[in-house]
Short mmCIF file of C-alpha atoms in Angstrom, two decimals:
data_model
loop_
_atom_site.label_atom_id
_atom_site.label_comp_id
_atom_site.label_asym_id
_atom_site.label_seq_id
_atom_site.Cartn_x
_atom_site.Cartn_y
_atom_site.Cartn_z
CA UNK A 291 136.98 54.34 161.90
CA UNK A 292 138.57 53.23 158.62
CA UNK A 293 140.11 55.77 156.25
CA UNK A 294 137.32 55.34 153.70
CA UNK A 295 134.60 55.90 156.28
CA UNK A 296 136.43 59.03 157.46
CA UNK A 297 136.71 60.40 153.94
CA UNK A 298 133.05 59.81 153.21
CA UNK A 299 132.07 61.61 156.48
CA UNK A 300 134.42 64.53 155.65
CA UNK A 301 132.89 64.88 152.15
CA UNK A 302 129.45 64.89 153.58
CA UNK A 303 130.26 67.66 156.08
CA UNK A 304 131.96 69.72 153.37
CA UNK A 305 128.87 69.43 151.19
CA UNK A 306 126.69 70.59 154.08
CA UNK A 307 128.92 73.52 154.57
CA UNK A 308 128.91 74.48 150.87
CA UNK A 309 125.09 74.24 150.63
CA UNK A 310 124.72 76.44 153.84
CA UNK A 311 127.28 79.02 152.47
CA UNK A 312 125.45 78.76 149.13
CA UNK A 313 122.40 80.33 150.67
CA UNK A 314 123.68 82.67 153.32
CA UNK A 315 126.29 84.30 151.28
CA UNK A 316 124.15 85.13 148.29
CA UNK A 317 123.89 88.78 149.23
CA UNK A 318 127.66 88.97 148.85
CA UNK A 319 127.58 87.38 145.27
CA UNK A 320 128.69 89.55 142.41
CA UNK A 321 125.91 90.86 140.21
CA UNK A 322 125.76 88.78 136.90
CA UNK A 323 123.34 90.93 135.07
CA UNK A 324 121.58 94.31 135.54
CA UNK A 325 118.36 95.69 133.96
CA UNK A 326 120.39 98.44 132.20
CA UNK A 327 123.03 96.05 130.84
CA UNK A 328 121.01 95.86 127.53
CA UNK A 329 122.76 98.91 126.29
CA UNK A 330 126.21 97.38 126.75
CA UNK A 331 125.20 93.90 125.28
CA UNK A 332 123.64 95.31 122.06
CA UNK A 333 121.71 98.16 120.79
CA UNK A 334 119.75 96.33 118.12
CA UNK A 335 117.05 95.31 120.45
CA UNK A 336 113.66 96.88 120.29
CA UNK A 337 113.34 96.59 124.03
CA UNK A 338 115.81 99.03 125.51
CA UNK A 339 116.70 99.49 129.19
CA UNK A 340 114.62 102.00 131.07
CA UNK A 341 116.24 105.42 131.58
CA UNK A 342 117.29 106.06 135.17
CA UNK A 343 114.29 108.51 135.62
CA UNK A 344 111.78 105.75 134.61
CA UNK A 345 113.48 102.99 136.60
CA UNK A 346 112.08 104.16 139.84
CA UNK A 347 108.46 103.77 138.49
CA UNK A 348 109.37 100.25 137.17
CA UNK A 349 108.37 98.70 133.91
CA UNK A 350 104.82 99.23 132.27
CA UNK A 351 101.70 97.48 133.59
CA UNK A 352 98.15 97.27 132.32
CA UNK A 353 95.89 99.54 134.42
CA UNK A 354 92.19 99.97 134.62
CA UNK A 355 92.40 103.19 132.71
CA UNK A 356 94.13 101.51 129.97
CA UNK A 357 91.40 98.81 129.72
CA UNK A 358 88.56 101.30 129.01
CA UNK A 359 88.28 104.30 131.15
CA UNK A 360 88.09 104.96 134.82
CA UNK A 361 87.31 101.89 136.84
CA UNK A 362 85.31 103.98 139.49
CA UNK A 363 83.06 105.40 136.94
CA UNK A 364 84.02 108.95 137.64
CA UNK A 365 84.20 111.79 135.00
CA UNK A 366 87.61 112.64 133.58
CA UNK A 367 89.88 114.87 135.73
CA UNK A 368 89.61 117.64 133.21
CA UNK A 369 85.87 117.65 133.46
CA UNK A 370 85.95 118.31 137.28
CA UNK A 371 86.81 121.44 139.11
CA UNK A 372 89.68 121.56 141.56
CA UNK A 373 87.42 121.78 144.46
CA UNK A 374 85.51 118.66 143.22
CA UNK A 375 88.58 116.77 142.86
CA UNK A 376 89.81 117.68 146.34
CA UNK A 377 86.42 116.71 147.93
CA UNK A 378 86.42 113.35 146.09
CA UNK A 379 89.96 112.57 147.21
CA UNK A 380 89.05 113.37 150.87
CA UNK A 381 86.13 110.97 150.54
CA UNK A 382 88.13 108.23 149.26
CA UNK A 383 90.97 108.72 151.72
CA UNK A 384 89.55 106.34 154.55
CA UNK A 385 89.05 103.67 151.90
CA UNK A 386 92.46 104.06 150.42
CA UNK A 387 94.00 103.82 153.96
CA UNK A 388 92.01 100.68 154.78
CA UNK A 389 92.96 99.12 151.45
CA UNK A 390 96.61 99.93 151.82
CA UNK A 391 96.65 98.42 155.49
CA UNK A 392 95.04 95.30 154.09
CA UNK A 393 97.23 95.03 151.11
CA UNK A 394 100.43 95.32 153.15
CA UNK A 395 99.48 92.86 156.00
CA UNK A 396 96.94 90.08 155.54
CA UNK A 397 96.53 90.65 151.74
CA UNK A 398 100.22 90.11 151.10
CA UNK A 399 100.36 87.08 153.25
CA UNK A 400 97.37 85.45 151.51
CA UNK A 401 98.50 86.28 147.99
CA UNK A 402 102.12 85.56 148.41
CA UNK A 403 102.63 83.28 151.38
CA UNK A 404 106.07 82.41 150.06
CA UNK A 405 107.32 85.74 151.03
CA UNK A 406 106.60 85.12 154.83
CA UNK A 407 110.07 84.61 156.48
CA UNK A 408 108.63 82.00 158.71
CA UNK A 409 107.75 79.82 155.75
CA UNK A 410 111.31 80.20 154.20
CA UNK A 411 112.94 79.18 157.38
CA UNK A 412 110.61 76.13 157.63
CA UNK A 413 111.46 75.19 154.02
CA UNK A 414 115.27 75.96 154.21
CA UNK A 415 116.45 72.34 154.31
CA UNK A 416 114.34 71.44 151.29
CA UNK A 417 115.50 74.59 149.52
CA UNK A 418 119.08 73.72 150.15
CA UNK A 419 118.59 70.15 148.92
CA UNK A 420 116.88 71.45 145.73
CA UNK A 421 119.77 73.88 145.06
CA UNK A 422 122.24 71.00 145.62
CA UNK A 423 120.35 68.70 143.23
CA UNK A 424 120.17 71.33 140.48
CA UNK A 425 123.91 72.09 140.77
CA UNK A 426 125.15 68.58 141.09
CA UNK A 427 122.72 66.70 138.83
CA UNK A 428 121.86 69.31 136.17
CA UNK A 429 125.00 71.47 136.33
CA UNK A 430 122.95 74.53 137.31
CA UNK A 431 124.44 78.03 137.24
CA UNK A 432 123.21 80.30 139.91
CA UNK A 433 123.25 84.09 139.13
CA UNK A 434 122.16 87.18 140.79
CA UNK A 435 120.27 89.71 138.72
CA UNK A 436 119.34 93.41 139.63
CA UNK A 437 115.94 94.55 138.58
CA UNK A 438 115.18 98.30 137.79
CA UNK A 439 113.88 98.84 141.26
CA UNK A 440 117.12 97.54 142.84
CA UNK A 441 115.73 94.15 143.99
CA UNK A 442 118.23 91.30 143.67
CA UNK A 443 116.73 88.39 141.87
CA UNK A 444 117.94 84.81 142.54
CA UNK A 445 118.13 82.67 139.44
CA UNK A 446 119.13 79.19 138.41
CA UNK A 447 120.11 78.29 134.72
CA UNK A 448 120.31 74.72 133.38
CA UNK A 449 121.83 74.63 129.85
CA UNK A 450 121.03 71.68 127.59
CA UNK A 451 122.19 73.13 124.30
CA UNK A 452 125.27 71.05 124.07
CA UNK A 453 123.18 67.87 124.49
CA UNK A 454 119.69 68.93 123.01
CA UNK A 455 118.33 65.32 122.74
CA UNK A 456 116.84 63.58 119.72
CA UNK A 457 113.79 66.28 119.68
CA UNK A 458 116.07 69.25 120.13
CA UNK A 459 114.39 70.19 123.38
CA UNK A 460 117.47 71.57 124.89
CA UNK A 461 117.73 74.26 122.16
CA UNK A 462 114.69 75.84 123.74
CA UNK A 463 114.72 77.77 127.02
CA UNK A 464 111.85 77.45 129.38
CA UNK A 465 111.64 80.35 131.78
CA UNK A 466 109.66 79.07 134.75
CA UNK A 467 107.35 81.45 136.84
CA UNK A 468 106.51 79.95 140.23
CA UNK A 469 103.22 80.05 142.06
CA UNK A 470 102.60 82.16 145.23
CA UNK A 471 104.30 79.58 147.43
CA UNK A 472 106.77 78.11 144.92
CA UNK A 473 110.54 78.42 144.76
CA UNK A 474 112.74 77.34 141.82
CA UNK A 475 114.69 74.94 144.13
CA UNK A 476 111.43 72.84 144.44
CA UNK A 477 108.91 74.18 142.10
CA UNK A 478 107.38 73.70 138.50
CA UNK A 479 110.70 73.71 136.73
CA UNK A 480 111.16 70.05 137.34
CA UNK A 481 108.73 68.99 134.45
CA UNK A 482 110.45 70.88 131.66
CA UNK A 483 113.89 70.09 133.07
CA UNK A 484 113.11 66.22 133.11
CA UNK A 485 111.54 66.64 129.75
CA UNK A 486 115.05 67.66 128.40
CA UNK A 487 114.59 71.42 127.98
CA UNK A 488 117.05 74.09 128.94
CA UNK A 489 115.52 75.82 131.98
CA UNK A 490 115.78 79.22 133.72
CA UNK A 491 114.16 79.47 137.20
CA UNK A 492 114.01 82.56 139.45
CA UNK A 493 112.35 83.40 142.85
CA UNK A 494 109.84 86.13 143.17
CA UNK A 495 110.97 89.25 145.11
CA UNK A 496 110.95 88.33 148.80
CA UNK A 497 111.14 84.64 148.17
CA UNK A 498 114.21 82.65 149.11
CA UNK A 499 117.28 84.86 148.42
CA UNK A 500 115.51 87.35 146.30
CA UNK A 501 115.18 90.62 148.10
CA UNK A 502 112.08 92.91 147.99
CA UNK A 503 108.37 92.56 148.32
CA UNK A 504 106.19 90.58 145.97
CA UNK A 505 103.70 93.15 144.63
CA UNK A 506 102.74 92.94 140.87
CA UNK A 507 105.04 95.86 139.94
CA UNK A 508 107.94 94.42 141.60
CA UNK A 509 107.14 91.06 140.06
CA UNK A 510 107.08 92.47 136.59
CA UNK A 511 110.33 94.37 137.19
CA UNK A 512 111.88 91.05 138.15
CA UNK A 513 110.39 89.32 135.11
CA UNK A 514 111.68 92.04 132.82
CA UNK A 515 115.32 91.45 133.97
CA UNK A 516 114.96 87.62 133.82
CA UNK A 517 113.82 87.94 130.14
CA UNK A 518 116.62 90.36 129.19
CA UNK A 519 119.21 88.06 130.94
CA UNK A 520 117.92 85.18 128.83
CA UNK A 521 118.03 87.15 125.60
CA UNK A 522 121.17 89.09 125.91
CA UNK A 523 123.57 87.21 128.26
CA UNK A 524 122.48 83.61 127.69
CA UNK A 525 121.96 84.54 124.13
CA UNK A 526 118.75 82.43 123.26
CA UNK A 527 116.93 83.58 120.23
CA UNK A 528 113.48 85.08 121.19
CA UNK A 529 111.67 82.40 119.06
CA UNK A 530 113.36 79.69 121.23
CA UNK A 531 112.08 81.13 124.54
CA UNK A 532 109.04 79.56 126.13
CA UNK A 533 107.46 81.03 129.21
CA UNK A 534 105.88 78.66 131.67
CA UNK A 535 103.64 80.01 134.46
CA UNK A 536 102.15 77.96 137.08
CA UNK A 537 99.26 79.29 139.36
CA UNK A 538 99.97 83.05 140.21
CA UNK A 539 103.08 82.77 138.02
CA UNK A 540 100.59 83.15 135.07
CA UNK A 541 100.66 86.84 135.85
CA UNK A 542 104.33 87.36 135.31
CA UNK A 543 104.30 84.74 132.31
CA UNK A 544 101.66 86.64 130.51
CA UNK A 545 103.28 90.02 131.30
CA UNK A 546 106.39 88.73 129.65
CA UNK A 547 104.77 87.55 126.62
CA UNK A 548 102.71 90.75 126.45
CA UNK A 549 105.75 92.95 126.64
CA UNK A 550 107.95 90.75 124.45
CA UNK A 551 105.56 89.44 121.82
CA UNK A 552 108.31 87.97 119.85
CA UNK A 553 108.94 85.25 122.44
CA UNK A 554 108.24 81.72 121.11
CA UNK A 555 105.38 80.31 123.13
CA UNK A 556 103.42 80.40 126.47
CA UNK A 557 102.21 77.66 128.62
CA UNK A 558 100.03 78.30 131.55
CA UNK A 559 99.36 75.64 134.16
CA UNK A 560 96.56 75.85 136.84
CA UNK A 561 96.24 79.60 136.15
CA UNK A 562 93.14 81.83 136.62
CA UNK A 563 91.84 84.80 134.57
CA UNK A 564 91.52 87.33 137.44
CA UNK A 565 92.27 87.30 141.13
CA UNK A 566 89.09 89.13 142.17
CA UNK A 567 86.67 86.02 142.04
CA UNK A 568 89.25 83.93 144.00
CA UNK A 569 89.80 86.62 146.63
CA UNK A 570 85.96 87.00 147.14
CA UNK A 571 85.75 83.24 147.78
CA UNK A 572 87.98 83.24 150.77
CA UNK A 573 87.12 86.59 152.35
CA UNK A 574 83.89 87.35 154.19
CA UNK A 575 81.10 88.59 152.09
CA UNK A 576 80.80 91.84 154.08
CA UNK A 577 84.24 92.67 152.97
CA UNK A 578 83.46 92.64 149.19
CA UNK A 579 83.80 96.31 148.55
CA UNK A 580 87.20 96.46 150.43
CA UNK A 581 88.48 93.27 148.82
CA UNK A 582 87.76 94.36 145.24
CA UNK A 583 89.32 97.75 145.83
CA UNK A 584 92.44 96.22 147.43
CA UNK A 585 92.85 93.83 144.61
CA UNK A 586 92.39 96.36 141.88
CA UNK A 587 94.77 98.84 143.46
CA UNK A 588 97.42 96.47 144.88
CA UNK A 589 97.15 93.00 143.50
CA UNK A 590 95.65 93.56 140.06
CA UNK A 591 96.66 90.11 138.58
CA UNK A 592 94.82 90.60 135.37
CA UNK A 593 96.06 87.49 133.59
CA UNK A 594 93.32 87.26 130.92
CA UNK A 595 93.83 90.85 129.97
CA UNK A 596 97.66 90.38 129.42
CA UNK A 597 96.98 86.98 127.68
CA UNK A 598 94.91 88.62 124.85
CA UNK A 599 97.79 90.88 124.09
CA UNK A 600 100.07 88.03 123.24
CA UNK A 601 99.80 87.02 119.47
CA UNK A 602 101.85 83.69 119.87
CA UNK A 603 101.26 80.09 120.46
CA UNK A 604 99.45 79.38 123.85
CA UNK A 605 98.59 76.23 125.81
CA UNK A 606 96.54 76.11 128.97
CA UNK A 607 96.71 73.23 131.38
CA UNK A 608 93.70 72.88 133.37
CA UNK A 609 93.95 70.49 136.38
CA UNK A 610 90.60 68.62 136.87
CA UNK A 611 91.11 68.15 140.60
CA UNK A 612 92.19 71.74 141.30
CA UNK A 613 90.24 73.41 144.27
CA UNK A 614 92.63 76.45 144.57
CA UNK A 615 91.62 78.29 141.36
CA UNK A 616 88.11 77.34 141.38
CA UNK A 617 85.14 79.32 142.76
CA UNK A 618 83.08 76.25 143.45
CA UNK A 619 82.88 74.71 146.80
CA UNK A 620 82.79 77.78 148.88
CA UNK A 621 81.10 76.14 151.82
CA UNK A 622 81.86 72.52 150.93
CA UNK A 623 84.73 70.48 149.60
CA UNK A 624 85.21 70.30 145.79
CA UNK A 625 83.49 67.12 144.56
CA UNK A 626 85.60 64.91 142.05
CA UNK A 627 85.34 65.93 138.50
CA UNK A 628 83.75 69.31 139.27
CA UNK A 629 85.58 71.63 136.92
CA UNK A 630 82.67 74.06 136.25
CA UNK A 631 84.10 76.68 138.62
CA UNK A 632 87.67 76.43 137.50
CA UNK A 633 88.84 79.96 136.44
CA UNK A 634 90.92 78.38 133.72
CA UNK A 635 87.59 77.99 131.78
CA UNK A 636 87.13 81.71 131.72
CA UNK A 637 90.70 82.28 130.60
CA UNK A 638 90.10 79.91 127.60
CA UNK A 639 86.93 81.61 126.67
CA UNK A 640 88.39 85.09 126.92
CA UNK A 641 91.33 83.90 124.71
CA UNK A 642 89.33 82.24 122.01
CA UNK A 643 86.67 85.14 121.95
CA UNK A 644 89.65 87.62 121.42
CA UNK A 645 91.29 85.68 118.68
CA UNK A 646 88.24 84.14 116.89
CA UNK A 647 85.37 86.28 117.56
CA UNK A 648 83.20 85.15 114.73
CA UNK A 649 83.64 81.37 115.66
CA UNK A 650 83.00 82.06 119.28
CA UNK A 651 79.77 84.01 118.72
CA UNK A 652 76.67 82.52 120.29
CA UNK A 653 76.58 78.81 119.55
CA UNK A 654 80.54 78.61 119.50
CA UNK A 655 80.81 79.97 122.95
CA UNK A 656 77.91 77.66 124.16
CA UNK A 657 79.49 74.59 122.86
CA UNK A 658 82.79 75.36 124.32
CA UNK A 659 81.24 75.99 127.70
CA UNK A 660 79.51 72.53 127.63
CA UNK A 661 82.77 70.93 126.59
CA UNK A 662 84.53 72.57 129.41
CA UNK A 663 82.14 70.77 131.91
CA UNK A 664 83.65 67.41 131.22
CA UNK A 665 85.44 66.39 134.32
CA UNK A 666 87.66 63.68 133.06
CA UNK A 667 89.63 62.84 130.05
CA UNK A 668 87.17 60.11 129.02
CA UNK A 669 84.13 62.51 129.20
CA UNK A 670 86.05 65.14 127.26
CA UNK A 671 86.96 62.71 124.50
CA UNK A 672 83.34 61.31 124.24
CA UNK A 673 81.97 64.79 123.98
CA UNK A 674 84.40 65.71 121.27
CA UNK A 675 83.64 62.51 119.33
CA UNK A 676 79.92 63.03 119.57
CA UNK A 677 80.21 66.19 117.28
CA UNK A 678 82.36 64.44 114.68
CA UNK A 679 84.89 67.13 114.31
CA UNK A 680 86.86 67.01 111.04
CA UNK A 681 90.25 68.10 112.12
CA UNK A 682 91.57 68.07 108.51
CA UNK A 683 88.79 70.45 107.33
CA UNK A 684 89.40 72.67 110.31
CA UNK A 685 93.14 73.03 109.55
CA UNK A 686 92.63 73.54 105.98
CA UNK A 687 90.00 76.31 106.78
CA UNK A 688 92.46 78.19 109.18
CA UNK A 689 95.46 77.75 106.88
CA UNK A 690 93.52 79.07 103.94
CA UNK A 691 92.38 82.19 106.02
CA UNK A 692 95.95 82.78 107.23
CA UNK A 693 97.49 82.43 103.71
CA UNK A 694 94.72 84.98 102.48
CA UNK A 695 95.60 87.54 105.20
CA UNK A 696 99.32 87.09 104.50
CA UNK A 697 98.68 87.92 100.83
CA UNK A 698 96.77 90.96 101.75
CA UNK A 699 99.14 92.15 104.49
CA UNK A 700 102.49 91.40 102.87
CA UNK A 701 104.97 94.02 103.86
CA UNK A 702 102.76 95.71 106.44
CA UNK A 703 103.13 95.84 110.07
CA UNK A 704 99.98 93.94 110.92
CA UNK A 705 101.81 90.79 109.61
CA UNK A 706 103.89 90.14 112.81
CA UNK A 707 106.30 87.43 113.75
CA UNK A 708 103.51 85.05 114.56
CA UNK A 709 101.56 85.75 111.40
CA UNK A 710 98.60 87.92 110.81
CA UNK A 711 97.54 89.79 114.01
CA UNK A 712 94.47 88.77 115.96
CA UNK A 713 91.32 88.86 115.94
CA UNK A 714 90.88 86.70 113.00
CA UNK A 715 87.38 86.86 111.25
CA UNK A 716 87.55 83.17 109.99
CA UNK A 717 84.19 81.50 110.10
CA UNK A 718 81.96 84.09 108.43
CA UNK A 719 79.33 82.37 106.15
CA UNK A 720 79.61 78.93 107.93
CA UNK A 721 76.64 77.18 109.08
CA UNK A 722 75.90 76.92 112.82
CA UNK A 723 77.02 73.20 112.90
CA UNK A 724 80.41 73.96 111.33
CA UNK A 725 81.04 76.78 113.55
CA UNK A 726 80.43 74.65 116.52
CA UNK A 727 82.86 71.92 115.31
CA UNK A 728 85.37 74.66 114.52
CA UNK A 729 85.05 76.17 118.03
CA UNK A 730 85.60 72.58 119.64
CA UNK A 731 88.63 72.07 117.47
CA UNK A 732 90.25 75.47 118.50
CA UNK A 733 89.29 74.78 122.26
CA UNK A 734 90.97 71.35 122.26
CA UNK A 735 94.02 72.91 120.59
CA UNK A 736 94.38 75.56 123.32
CA UNK A 737 93.44 73.76 126.48
CA UNK A 738 94.65 70.43 127.78
CA UNK A 739 93.10 68.63 130.79
CA UNK A 740 95.49 67.07 133.43
CA UNK A 741 94.08 64.78 136.04
CA UNK A 742 95.89 66.21 139.15
CA UNK A 743 95.44 68.49 142.00
CA UNK A 744 96.80 72.15 142.14
CA UNK A 745 99.94 71.29 143.96
CA UNK A 746 100.74 67.93 142.31
CA UNK A 747 104.02 68.03 140.42
CA UNK A 748 103.44 67.99 136.70
CA UNK A 749 104.70 64.81 135.03
CA UNK A 750 107.49 65.40 132.35
CA UNK A 751 105.26 63.99 129.56
CA UNK A 752 102.41 66.42 130.53
CA UNK A 753 104.66 69.38 129.62
CA UNK A 754 104.21 70.13 125.99
CA UNK A 755 104.66 73.05 123.69
CA UNK A 756 101.61 74.73 122.37
CA UNK A 757 99.93 73.91 119.06
CA UNK A 758 101.02 75.85 116.02
CA UNK A 759 98.98 76.20 112.87
#
């Protein structure tokens, strides 16, 4: 063997050794950032670290009680006697035990299959290659974060601020929230990364080298420390942070923007509005009551509710060949162009009805629902052209309404970082025809169709920042 060949072989073996050590020694890595390091970094933030007493419970989540009363329809606890409360608890105990057992066995494996150790072992060579690629090609910096529940979160940061590109993409940080079988080593961060953005990827608790179990509370705790790390250790301004969620990652993405409304933008890709319809699609019909209870109590991924709490720019990416987040085709394969059952449709309708209730009343909702049935980019463009939407008029109307609100709310809290708070009552006094055109304009600005399947990698040119008025 010649000297050059020997050196090449030695380098190859050394790289394999480094990659293996990179994975297996992560637990011994020093902690780069903790959930309570915000105190030490700066006291000017409006989002302080949790106290030690509150840390055990975790960060705040939307509950059914928060969304409008008791989900089970029972009277308030104060209105019931102690004996009635005890009897009610005894009646519910078998259902609670069954729900708990389902959630911590089959339920978790179905909702978060990436946390199954068998899958991690099978994907280990690909994960190692992905880590090596991010470190060598994009100069990625791996870091261990500790969430308020003690889970260690594995992250990877690619910094483009020194070379932001002609469009300045590198000055913005895209925080990527992976799906239920996604890892940052081989997940959705490739699209914004290749588009030139700075990127921060992280693995759910229980995924890859992250510790813990991926229930919604633990996921939110992990997302909280990731956002704090980006703001207080990586020193990105809040307005330059874009949160990108793919599939189940839409839950943590919308939680982040709900909790930190000053963040710059939100992009949701192949995401659903609520987990219950999708869970009922794959489970036996006779299990309906148990499935609904289990999801509501243990996997309440209420993406639409959280999305409506964020006042900033939003873009929804709907994949036209997506059969994962579709409730169509329960007993048969999804036919090409069948997007009517895509839960992204409900997500858009919920968002527009919250933000523009006057425009989306009656004929507005009806026309957007019809537009959402377009199964291809050509059909969508033809439907839009048929109604002759005057985009200049729509923009002028919206800007005029915003300027009027800003004058009225000058100096008040209702005038937030993203402008006047939603809902906007724009559209009052318009004819039905003009309301339909305005509704179509808003729908097209908030949702973009991508001709791809659920698991197809998003092309870099398909990743775009949301529309801003």
